Coordinates of C-alpha atoms and ligand atoms in Angstrom, one line a residue:
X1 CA 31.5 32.2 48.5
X2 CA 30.6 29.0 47.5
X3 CA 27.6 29.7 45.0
X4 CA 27.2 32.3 42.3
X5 CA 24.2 34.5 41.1
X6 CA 22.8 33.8 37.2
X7 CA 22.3 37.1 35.5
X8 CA 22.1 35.6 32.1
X9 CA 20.0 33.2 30.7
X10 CA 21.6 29.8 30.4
X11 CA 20.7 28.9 27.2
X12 CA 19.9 32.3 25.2
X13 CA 22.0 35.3 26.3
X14 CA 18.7 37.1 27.5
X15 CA 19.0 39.7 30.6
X16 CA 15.2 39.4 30.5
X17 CA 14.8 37.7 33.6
X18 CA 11.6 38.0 35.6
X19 CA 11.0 36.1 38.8
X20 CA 8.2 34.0 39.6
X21 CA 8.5 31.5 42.7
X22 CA 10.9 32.7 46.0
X23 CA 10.7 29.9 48.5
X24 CA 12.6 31.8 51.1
X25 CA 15.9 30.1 52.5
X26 CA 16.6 26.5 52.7
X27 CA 19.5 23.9 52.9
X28 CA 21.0 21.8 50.4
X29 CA 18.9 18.6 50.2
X30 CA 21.2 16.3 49.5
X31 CA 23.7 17.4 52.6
X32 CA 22.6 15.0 55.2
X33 CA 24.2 15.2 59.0
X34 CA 25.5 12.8 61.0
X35 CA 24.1 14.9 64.1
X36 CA 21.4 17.5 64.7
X37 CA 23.2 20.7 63.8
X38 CA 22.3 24.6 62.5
X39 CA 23.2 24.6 58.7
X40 CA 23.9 26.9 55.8
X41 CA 20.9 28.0 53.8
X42 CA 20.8 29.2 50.5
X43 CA 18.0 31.3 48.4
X44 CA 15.3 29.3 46.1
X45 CA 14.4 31.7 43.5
X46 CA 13.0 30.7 40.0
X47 CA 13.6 33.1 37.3
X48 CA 11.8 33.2 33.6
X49 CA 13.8 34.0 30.6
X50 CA 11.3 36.0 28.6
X51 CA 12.8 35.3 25.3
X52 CA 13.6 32.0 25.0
X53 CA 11.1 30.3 27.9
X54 CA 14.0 28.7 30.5
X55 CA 13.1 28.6 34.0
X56 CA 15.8 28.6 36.0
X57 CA 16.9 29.4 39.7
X58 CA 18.7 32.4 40.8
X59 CA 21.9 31.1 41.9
X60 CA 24.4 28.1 41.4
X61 CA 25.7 26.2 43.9
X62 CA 29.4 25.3 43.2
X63 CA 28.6 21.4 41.9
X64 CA 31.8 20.4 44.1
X65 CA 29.8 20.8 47.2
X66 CA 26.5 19.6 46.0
X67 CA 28.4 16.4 44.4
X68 CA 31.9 15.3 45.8
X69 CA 30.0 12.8 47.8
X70 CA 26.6 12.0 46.9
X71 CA 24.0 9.7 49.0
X72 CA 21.0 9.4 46.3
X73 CA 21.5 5.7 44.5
X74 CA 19.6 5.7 41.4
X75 CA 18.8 1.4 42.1
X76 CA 17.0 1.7 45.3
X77 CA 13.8 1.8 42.9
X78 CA 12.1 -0.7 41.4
X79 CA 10.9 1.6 39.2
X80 CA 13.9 3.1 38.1
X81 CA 15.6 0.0 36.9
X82 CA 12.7 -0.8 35.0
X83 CA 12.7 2.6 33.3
X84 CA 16.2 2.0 32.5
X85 CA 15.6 -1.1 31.1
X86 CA 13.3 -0.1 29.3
X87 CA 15.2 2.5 27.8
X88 CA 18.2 0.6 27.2
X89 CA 15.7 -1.6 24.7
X90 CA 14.3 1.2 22.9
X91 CA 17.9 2.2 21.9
X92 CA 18.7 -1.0 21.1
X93 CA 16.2 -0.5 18.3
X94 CA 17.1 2.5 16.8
X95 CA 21.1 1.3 16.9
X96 CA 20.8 -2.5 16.7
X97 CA 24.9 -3.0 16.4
X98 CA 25.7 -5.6 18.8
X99 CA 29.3 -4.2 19.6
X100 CA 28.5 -0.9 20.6
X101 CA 30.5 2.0 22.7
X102 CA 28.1 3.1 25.4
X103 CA 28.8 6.4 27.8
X104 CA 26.9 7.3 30.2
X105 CA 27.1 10.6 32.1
X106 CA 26.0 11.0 35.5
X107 CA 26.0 7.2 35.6
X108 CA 25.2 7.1 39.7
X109 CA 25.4 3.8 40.5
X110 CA 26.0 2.0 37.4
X111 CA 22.3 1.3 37.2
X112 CA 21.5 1.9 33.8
X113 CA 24.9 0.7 31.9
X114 CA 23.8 -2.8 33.7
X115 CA 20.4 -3.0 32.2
X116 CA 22.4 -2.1 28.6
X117 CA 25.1 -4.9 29.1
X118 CA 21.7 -7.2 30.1
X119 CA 20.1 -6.3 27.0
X120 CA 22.7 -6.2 24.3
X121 CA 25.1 -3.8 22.5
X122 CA 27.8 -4.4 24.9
X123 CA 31.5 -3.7 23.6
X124 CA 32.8 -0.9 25.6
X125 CA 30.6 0.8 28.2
X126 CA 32.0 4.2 30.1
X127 CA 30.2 5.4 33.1
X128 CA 31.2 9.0 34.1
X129 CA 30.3 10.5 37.5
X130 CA 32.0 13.0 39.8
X131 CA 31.3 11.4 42.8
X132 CA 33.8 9.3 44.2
X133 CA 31.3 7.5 46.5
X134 CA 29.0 6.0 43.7
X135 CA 32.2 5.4 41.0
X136 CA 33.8 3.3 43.7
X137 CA 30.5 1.7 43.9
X138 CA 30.1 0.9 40.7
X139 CA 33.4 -0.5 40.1
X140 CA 33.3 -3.1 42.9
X141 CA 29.7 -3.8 42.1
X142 CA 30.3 -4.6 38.4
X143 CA 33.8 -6.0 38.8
X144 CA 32.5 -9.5 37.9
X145 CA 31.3 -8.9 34.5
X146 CA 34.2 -7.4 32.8
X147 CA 35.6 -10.3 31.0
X148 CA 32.1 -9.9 28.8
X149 CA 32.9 -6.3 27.6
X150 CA 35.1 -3.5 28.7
X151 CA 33.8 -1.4 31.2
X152 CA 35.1 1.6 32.6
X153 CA 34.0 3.9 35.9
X154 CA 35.7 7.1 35.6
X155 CA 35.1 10.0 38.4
X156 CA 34.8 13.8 37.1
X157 CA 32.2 16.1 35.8
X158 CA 31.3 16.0 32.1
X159 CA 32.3 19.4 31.0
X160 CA 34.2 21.3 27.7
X161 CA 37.5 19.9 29.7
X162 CA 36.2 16.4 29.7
X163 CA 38.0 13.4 27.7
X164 CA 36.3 10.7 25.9
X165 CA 36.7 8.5 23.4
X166 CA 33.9 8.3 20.5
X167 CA 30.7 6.5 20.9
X168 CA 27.8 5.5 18.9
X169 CA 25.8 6.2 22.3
X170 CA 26.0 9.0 24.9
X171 CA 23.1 8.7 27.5
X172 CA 22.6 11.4 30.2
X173 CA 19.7 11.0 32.4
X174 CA 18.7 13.7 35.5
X175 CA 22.1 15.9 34.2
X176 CA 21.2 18.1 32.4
X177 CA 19.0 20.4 34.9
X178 CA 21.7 20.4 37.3
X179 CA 24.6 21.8 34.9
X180 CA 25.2 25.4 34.4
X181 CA 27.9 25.1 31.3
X182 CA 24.9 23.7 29.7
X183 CA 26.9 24.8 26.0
X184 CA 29.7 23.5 27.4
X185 CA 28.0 20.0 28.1
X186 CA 26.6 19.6 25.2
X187 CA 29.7 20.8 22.8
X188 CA 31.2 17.6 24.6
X189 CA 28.3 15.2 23.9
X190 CA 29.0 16.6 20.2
X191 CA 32.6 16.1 20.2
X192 CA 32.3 12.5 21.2
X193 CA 29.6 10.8 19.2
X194 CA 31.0 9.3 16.2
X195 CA 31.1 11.1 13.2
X196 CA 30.5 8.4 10.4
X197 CA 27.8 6.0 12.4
X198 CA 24.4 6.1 13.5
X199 CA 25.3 7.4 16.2
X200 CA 23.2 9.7 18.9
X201 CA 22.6 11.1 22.6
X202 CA 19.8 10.4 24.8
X203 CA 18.9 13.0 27.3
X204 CA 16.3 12.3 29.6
X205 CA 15.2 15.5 32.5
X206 CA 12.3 16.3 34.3
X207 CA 9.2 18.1 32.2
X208 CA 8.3 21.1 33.1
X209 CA 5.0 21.1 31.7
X210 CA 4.6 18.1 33.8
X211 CA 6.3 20.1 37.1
X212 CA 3.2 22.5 36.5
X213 CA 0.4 20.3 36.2
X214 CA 1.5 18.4 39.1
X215 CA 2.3 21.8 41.3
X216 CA 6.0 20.1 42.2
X217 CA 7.3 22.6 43.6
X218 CA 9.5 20.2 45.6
X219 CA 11.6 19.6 43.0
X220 CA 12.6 22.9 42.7
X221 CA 15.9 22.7 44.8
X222 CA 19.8 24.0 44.7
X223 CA 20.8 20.7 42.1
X224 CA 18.4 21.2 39.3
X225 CA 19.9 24.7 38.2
X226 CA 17.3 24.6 34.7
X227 CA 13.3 23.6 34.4
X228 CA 13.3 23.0 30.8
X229 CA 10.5 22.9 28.2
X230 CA 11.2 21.3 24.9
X231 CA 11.3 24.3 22.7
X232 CA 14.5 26.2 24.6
X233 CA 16.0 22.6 25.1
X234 CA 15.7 21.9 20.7
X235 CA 17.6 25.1 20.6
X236 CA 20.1 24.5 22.8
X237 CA 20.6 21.2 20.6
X238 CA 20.7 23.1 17.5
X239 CA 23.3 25.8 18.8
X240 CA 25.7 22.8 19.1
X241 CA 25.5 21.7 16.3
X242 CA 23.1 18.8 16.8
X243 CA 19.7 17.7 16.2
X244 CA 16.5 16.2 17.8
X245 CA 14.8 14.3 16.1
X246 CA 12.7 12.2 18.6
X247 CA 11.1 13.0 21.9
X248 CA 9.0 10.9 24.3
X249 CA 7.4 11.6 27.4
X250 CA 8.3 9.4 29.9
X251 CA 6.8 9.0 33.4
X252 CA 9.8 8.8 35.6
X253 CA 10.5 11.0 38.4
X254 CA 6.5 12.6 37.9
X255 CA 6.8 13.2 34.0
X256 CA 9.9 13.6 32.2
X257 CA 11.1 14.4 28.2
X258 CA 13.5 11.9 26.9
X259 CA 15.2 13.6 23.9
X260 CA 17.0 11.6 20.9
X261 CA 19.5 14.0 19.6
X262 CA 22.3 13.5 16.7
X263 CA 24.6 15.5 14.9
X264 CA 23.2 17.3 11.9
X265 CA 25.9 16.6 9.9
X266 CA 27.7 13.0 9.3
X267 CA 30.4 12.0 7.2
X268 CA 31.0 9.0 4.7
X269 CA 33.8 7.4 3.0
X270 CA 33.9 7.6 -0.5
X271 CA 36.3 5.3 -2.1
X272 CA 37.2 7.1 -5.8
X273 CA 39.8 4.4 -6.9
X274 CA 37.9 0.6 -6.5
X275 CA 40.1 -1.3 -9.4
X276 CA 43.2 -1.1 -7.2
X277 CA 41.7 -1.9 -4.0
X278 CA 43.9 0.9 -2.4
X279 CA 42.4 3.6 -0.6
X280 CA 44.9 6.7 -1.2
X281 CA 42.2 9.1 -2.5
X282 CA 39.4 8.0 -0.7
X283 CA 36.9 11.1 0.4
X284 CA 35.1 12.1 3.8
X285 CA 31.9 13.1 2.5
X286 CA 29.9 15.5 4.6
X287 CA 26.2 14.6 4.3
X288 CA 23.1 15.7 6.3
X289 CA 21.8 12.7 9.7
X290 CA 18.3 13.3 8.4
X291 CA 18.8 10.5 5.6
X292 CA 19.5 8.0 8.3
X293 CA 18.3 9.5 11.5
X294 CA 14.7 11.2 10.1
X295 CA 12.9 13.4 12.2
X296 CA 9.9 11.9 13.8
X297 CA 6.3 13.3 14.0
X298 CA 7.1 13.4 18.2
X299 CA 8.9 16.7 17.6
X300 CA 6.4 18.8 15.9
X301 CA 3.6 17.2 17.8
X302 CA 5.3 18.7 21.3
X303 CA 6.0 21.8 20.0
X304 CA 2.2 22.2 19.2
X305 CA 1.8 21.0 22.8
X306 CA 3.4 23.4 24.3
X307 CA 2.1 26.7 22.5
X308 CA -1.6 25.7 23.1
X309 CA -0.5 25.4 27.3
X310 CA 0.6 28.9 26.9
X311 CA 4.3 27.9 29.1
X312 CA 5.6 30.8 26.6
X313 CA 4.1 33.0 28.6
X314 CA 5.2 34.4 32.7
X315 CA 1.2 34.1 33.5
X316 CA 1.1 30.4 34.0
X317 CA 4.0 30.2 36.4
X318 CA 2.1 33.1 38.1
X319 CA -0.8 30.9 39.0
X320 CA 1.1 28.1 39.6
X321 CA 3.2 30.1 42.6
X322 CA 0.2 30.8 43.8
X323 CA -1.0 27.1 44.3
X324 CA 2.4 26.4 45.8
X325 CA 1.4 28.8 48.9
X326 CA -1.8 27.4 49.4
X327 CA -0.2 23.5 49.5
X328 CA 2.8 24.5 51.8
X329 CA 0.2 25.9 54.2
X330 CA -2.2 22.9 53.7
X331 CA 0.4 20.2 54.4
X332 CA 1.7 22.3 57.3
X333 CA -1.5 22.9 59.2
X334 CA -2.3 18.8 58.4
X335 CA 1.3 17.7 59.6
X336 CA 0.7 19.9 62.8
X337 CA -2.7 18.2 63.6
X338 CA -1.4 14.4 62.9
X339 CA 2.0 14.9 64.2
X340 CA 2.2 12.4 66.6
X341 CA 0.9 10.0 64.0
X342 CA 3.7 10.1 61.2
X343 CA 6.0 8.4 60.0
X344 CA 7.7 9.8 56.7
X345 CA 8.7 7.0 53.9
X346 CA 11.6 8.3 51.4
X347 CA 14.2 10.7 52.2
X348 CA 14.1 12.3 48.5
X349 CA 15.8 15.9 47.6
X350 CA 12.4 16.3 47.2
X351 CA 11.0 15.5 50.7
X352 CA 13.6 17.1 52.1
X353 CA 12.8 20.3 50.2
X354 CA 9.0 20.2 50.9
X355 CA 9.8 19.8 55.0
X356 CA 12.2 22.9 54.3
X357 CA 9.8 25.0 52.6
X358 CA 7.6 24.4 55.1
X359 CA 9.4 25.0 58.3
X360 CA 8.6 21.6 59.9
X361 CA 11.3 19.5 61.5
X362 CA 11.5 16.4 63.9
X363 CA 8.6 18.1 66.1
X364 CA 6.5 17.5 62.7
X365 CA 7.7 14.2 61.5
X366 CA 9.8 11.9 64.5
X367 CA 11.5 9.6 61.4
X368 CA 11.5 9.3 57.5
X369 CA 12.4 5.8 56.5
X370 CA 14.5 5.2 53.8
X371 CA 16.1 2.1 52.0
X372 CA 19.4 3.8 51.4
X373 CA 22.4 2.7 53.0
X374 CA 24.2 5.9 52.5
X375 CA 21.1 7.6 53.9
X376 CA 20.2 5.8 57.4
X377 CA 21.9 6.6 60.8
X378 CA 22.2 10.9 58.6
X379 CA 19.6 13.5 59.9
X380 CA 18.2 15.7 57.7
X381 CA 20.0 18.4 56.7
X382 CA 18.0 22.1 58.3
X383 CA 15.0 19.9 59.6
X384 CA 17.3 17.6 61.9
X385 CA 15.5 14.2 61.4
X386 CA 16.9 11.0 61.8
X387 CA 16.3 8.6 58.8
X388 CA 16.1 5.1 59.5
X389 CA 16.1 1.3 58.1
X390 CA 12.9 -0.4 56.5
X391 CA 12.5 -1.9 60.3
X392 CA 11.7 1.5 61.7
X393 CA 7.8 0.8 60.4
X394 CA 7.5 -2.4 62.6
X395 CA 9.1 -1.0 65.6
X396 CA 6.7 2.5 65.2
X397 CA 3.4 1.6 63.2
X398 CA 2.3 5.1 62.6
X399 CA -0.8 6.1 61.8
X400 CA 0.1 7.7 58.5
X401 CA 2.8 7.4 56.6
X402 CA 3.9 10.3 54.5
X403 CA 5.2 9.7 50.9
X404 CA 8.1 12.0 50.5
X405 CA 8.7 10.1 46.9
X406 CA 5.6 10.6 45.4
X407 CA 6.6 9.5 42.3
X408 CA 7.6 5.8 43.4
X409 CA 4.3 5.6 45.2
X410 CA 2.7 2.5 43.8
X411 CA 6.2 0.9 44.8
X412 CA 5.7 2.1 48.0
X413 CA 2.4 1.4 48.8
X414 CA 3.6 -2.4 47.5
X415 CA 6.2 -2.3 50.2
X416 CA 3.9 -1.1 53.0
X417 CA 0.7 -3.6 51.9
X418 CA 0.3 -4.4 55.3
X419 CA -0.3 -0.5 56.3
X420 CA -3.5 -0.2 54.8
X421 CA -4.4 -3.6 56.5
X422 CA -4.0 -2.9 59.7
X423 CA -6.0 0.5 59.1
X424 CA -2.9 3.0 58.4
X425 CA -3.3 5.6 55.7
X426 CA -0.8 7.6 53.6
X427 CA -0.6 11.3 53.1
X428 CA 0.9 12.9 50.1
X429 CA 1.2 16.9 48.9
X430 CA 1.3 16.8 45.3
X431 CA -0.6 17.8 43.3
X432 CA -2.9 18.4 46.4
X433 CA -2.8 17.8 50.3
X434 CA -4.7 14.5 50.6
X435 CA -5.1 11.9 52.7
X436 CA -5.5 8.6 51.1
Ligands
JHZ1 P1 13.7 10.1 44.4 C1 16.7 12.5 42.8 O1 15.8 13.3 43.5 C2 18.0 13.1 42.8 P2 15.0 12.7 44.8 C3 18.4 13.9 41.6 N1 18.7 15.3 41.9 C4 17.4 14.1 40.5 O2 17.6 14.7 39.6 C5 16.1 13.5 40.7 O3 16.2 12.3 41.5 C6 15.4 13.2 39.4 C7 14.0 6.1 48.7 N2 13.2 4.9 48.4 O4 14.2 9.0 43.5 C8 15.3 6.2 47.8 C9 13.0 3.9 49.3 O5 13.6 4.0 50.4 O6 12.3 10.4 44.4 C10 15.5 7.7 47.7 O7 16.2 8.1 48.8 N3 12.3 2.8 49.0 C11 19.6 13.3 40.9 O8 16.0 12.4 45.9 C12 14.1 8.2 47.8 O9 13.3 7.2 48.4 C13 11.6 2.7 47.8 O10 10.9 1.7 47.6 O11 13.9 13.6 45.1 C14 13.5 8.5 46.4 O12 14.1 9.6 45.9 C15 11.8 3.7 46.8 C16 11.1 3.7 45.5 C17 12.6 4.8 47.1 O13 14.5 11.3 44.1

């Protein structure tokens, strides 16, 4: 068997787990094929953890299958390199130390360690990521700039087991969700930021008050394992001994929380002997991060958020199944009636998910085009369609092009200007089935 069933909550302990979305049977999103082929499906269930608020889904897949090799490159997007820059500069502020030990986990294609050596801090900069495709990726790919700093690709999960040196730094983005040790994880992060700096994590995942409002459903799929709100996530934080004390919301990837997170205790050296310049009873002493790392207004403000949307509750992810059925049967009956018309742009876990969940396949949508290597020439994994090149569009000029990756659709739409031209329209599902 290669997946398990949760019967605990994640975070708290709680049996009391109540169910509120089934989406039936699909594949894994991220398997692409190399030929049209029957594949293995696996349940979509999200469950609700009535005391402490985690969603999460009813099973885990084992992360060796879902990650050995991996297609999704994190620097395909525009976007997303912009977000990372952007994010490298806004820890650059908080920790302005120009030599500065950097790791990130779940570093994909090195994207975001090269927008921190671009913008400063660079010493020693360790990317972890278990798959072997993207490490050996990232090592040929940044090869050239090692003489400037030390950096290191290293290929395994970041777990209890994992070893790492200490770091003033430790940035995780789109990880979180998909671990199931999420304890584990985090003991890790603990265990490796250093204990006498201003040091911190940075943990970045998809919103789920933002998943909600948006009705995306279609990223609810067999790699993101948790759907977190803030208030479970501060105390997961706080059961390992750490702290948040900033949070932004961030737009990536259709609304995202990005969490600043340090230990709550630090340490100092205390020299008791200055007239000898020797240091033979000098002191570690323990004192609390707040008097360097003080807790911003951000944190209060989102818990206050969050109890006036009533997410505490099973009744708004009642509702918000229901508006799931009515889009998977709106986008079905549209794709039916236009099918000869489409093209699809973006071969996202997302996309993939949404064709799933819907029972379409190439009858529904003849080609998704995608800008991925790793991804053209595959058919999609259950649905059986082929992705292609960029050239695809010129060769087919379809009617409609369907975004799959909604949430790089301005970039999109900027790559398909001439689509709206020559009379073309786009189709998206979420929030709503529109045609646009
Ligand atoms: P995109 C990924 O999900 C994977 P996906 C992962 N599970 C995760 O957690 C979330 O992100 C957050 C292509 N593309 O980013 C690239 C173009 O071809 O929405 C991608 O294949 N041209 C880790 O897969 C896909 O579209 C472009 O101009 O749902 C986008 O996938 C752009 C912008 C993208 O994530």
């Amino acid at each position: 068997m290669d997946y398990k069933k949760v019967k605990l909550c994640r975070i708290c302990g709680s049996k009391r787990l109540r169910k509120y979305l089934d989406l039936g049977k699909v594949p894994l999103a991220n398997s692409l094929v190399t030929r049209p082929q029957e594949v293995k499906k696996y349940p979509i269930q999200v469950l609700f953890c009535e005391d402490c608020s985690l969603s999460q889904l009813s099973i885990v897949v084992d992360p060796k299958v879902l990650y050995t090799n991996y297609p999704y490159h994190s620097s395909v997007s525009e976007t997303f390199k912009e977000h990372c820059r952007e994010m490298a500069e806004e820890i650059n502020l908080i920790n302005s130390d120009k030599l500065k030990t950097v790791i990130d986990i779940a570093c994909n294609d090195g994207c975001l360690l090269n927008e921190f050596r671009e913008t400063g801090g660079f010493f020693w900069h360790i990317g972890i990521d278990p798959s072997q495709n993207l490490i050996s990726e990232a090592k040929s790919k940044f090869q050239e700039v090692n003489n400037k700093g030390h950096l290191d690709f290293r290929c395994e999960f970041w777990s209890k087991e994992v070893k790492a040196p200490r770091a003033q730094v430790i940035t995780a983005t789109n990880v979180l969700a998909h671990v199931d040790d999420v304890r584990g994880f985090l003991d890790s992060v603990y265990e490796s930021l250093c204990l006498n700096k201003k040091s911190f994590c940075v943990v970045e995942f998809p919103y789920l008050i933002d998943l909600l409002d948006s009705n995306a459903f279609d990223t609810i799929y067999h790699e993101h394992l948790s759907y977190f709100l803030f208030k479970p996530v501060q105390k997961l934080f706080d059961m390992c001994g750490m702290r948040i004390f900033k949070v932004n919301r961030v737009k990536i990837h259709g609304g995202s929380l990005r969490v600043y997170a340090c230990r709550k205790k630090l340490f100092r050296i205390e020299s008791t002997d200055n007239s000898t310049g020797k240091n033979y009873n000098d002191k570690m002493i323990e004192y609390d991060s707040t008097e360097i790392l003080p807790e911003d207004k951000s944190v209060k403000d989102m818990l206050k958020l969050e109890k006036n949307y009533g997410v505490y509750k099973i009744k708004e992810y009642l509702k918000f199944s229901k508006r799931v059925n009515k889009i998977r049967k709106d986008f079905k009956s549209l794709i039916s009636r236009l099918k000869n018309k489409v093209i699809g742009y973006g071969a996202s876990a997302k996309g993939l998910s949404l064709i799933n969940y819907c029972n379409m396949d190439a009858t529904h949508i003849p080609a998704i085009v995608d800008e991925t290597p790793a991804k053209q020439g595959k058919f999609t994994a259950g649905s059986n369609i082929p992705i292609m090149g960029y050239d695809h569009f010129t060769v087919t000029k379809p009617d409609y092009i369907v975004l799959f990756a909604w949430n790089f659709a301005e970039e999109m739409k900027r790559k398909t200007s001439w689509h709206p031209k020559s009379g073309g329209e786009y189709i998206v599902a979420i929030p709503e089935v529109r045609i646009e």
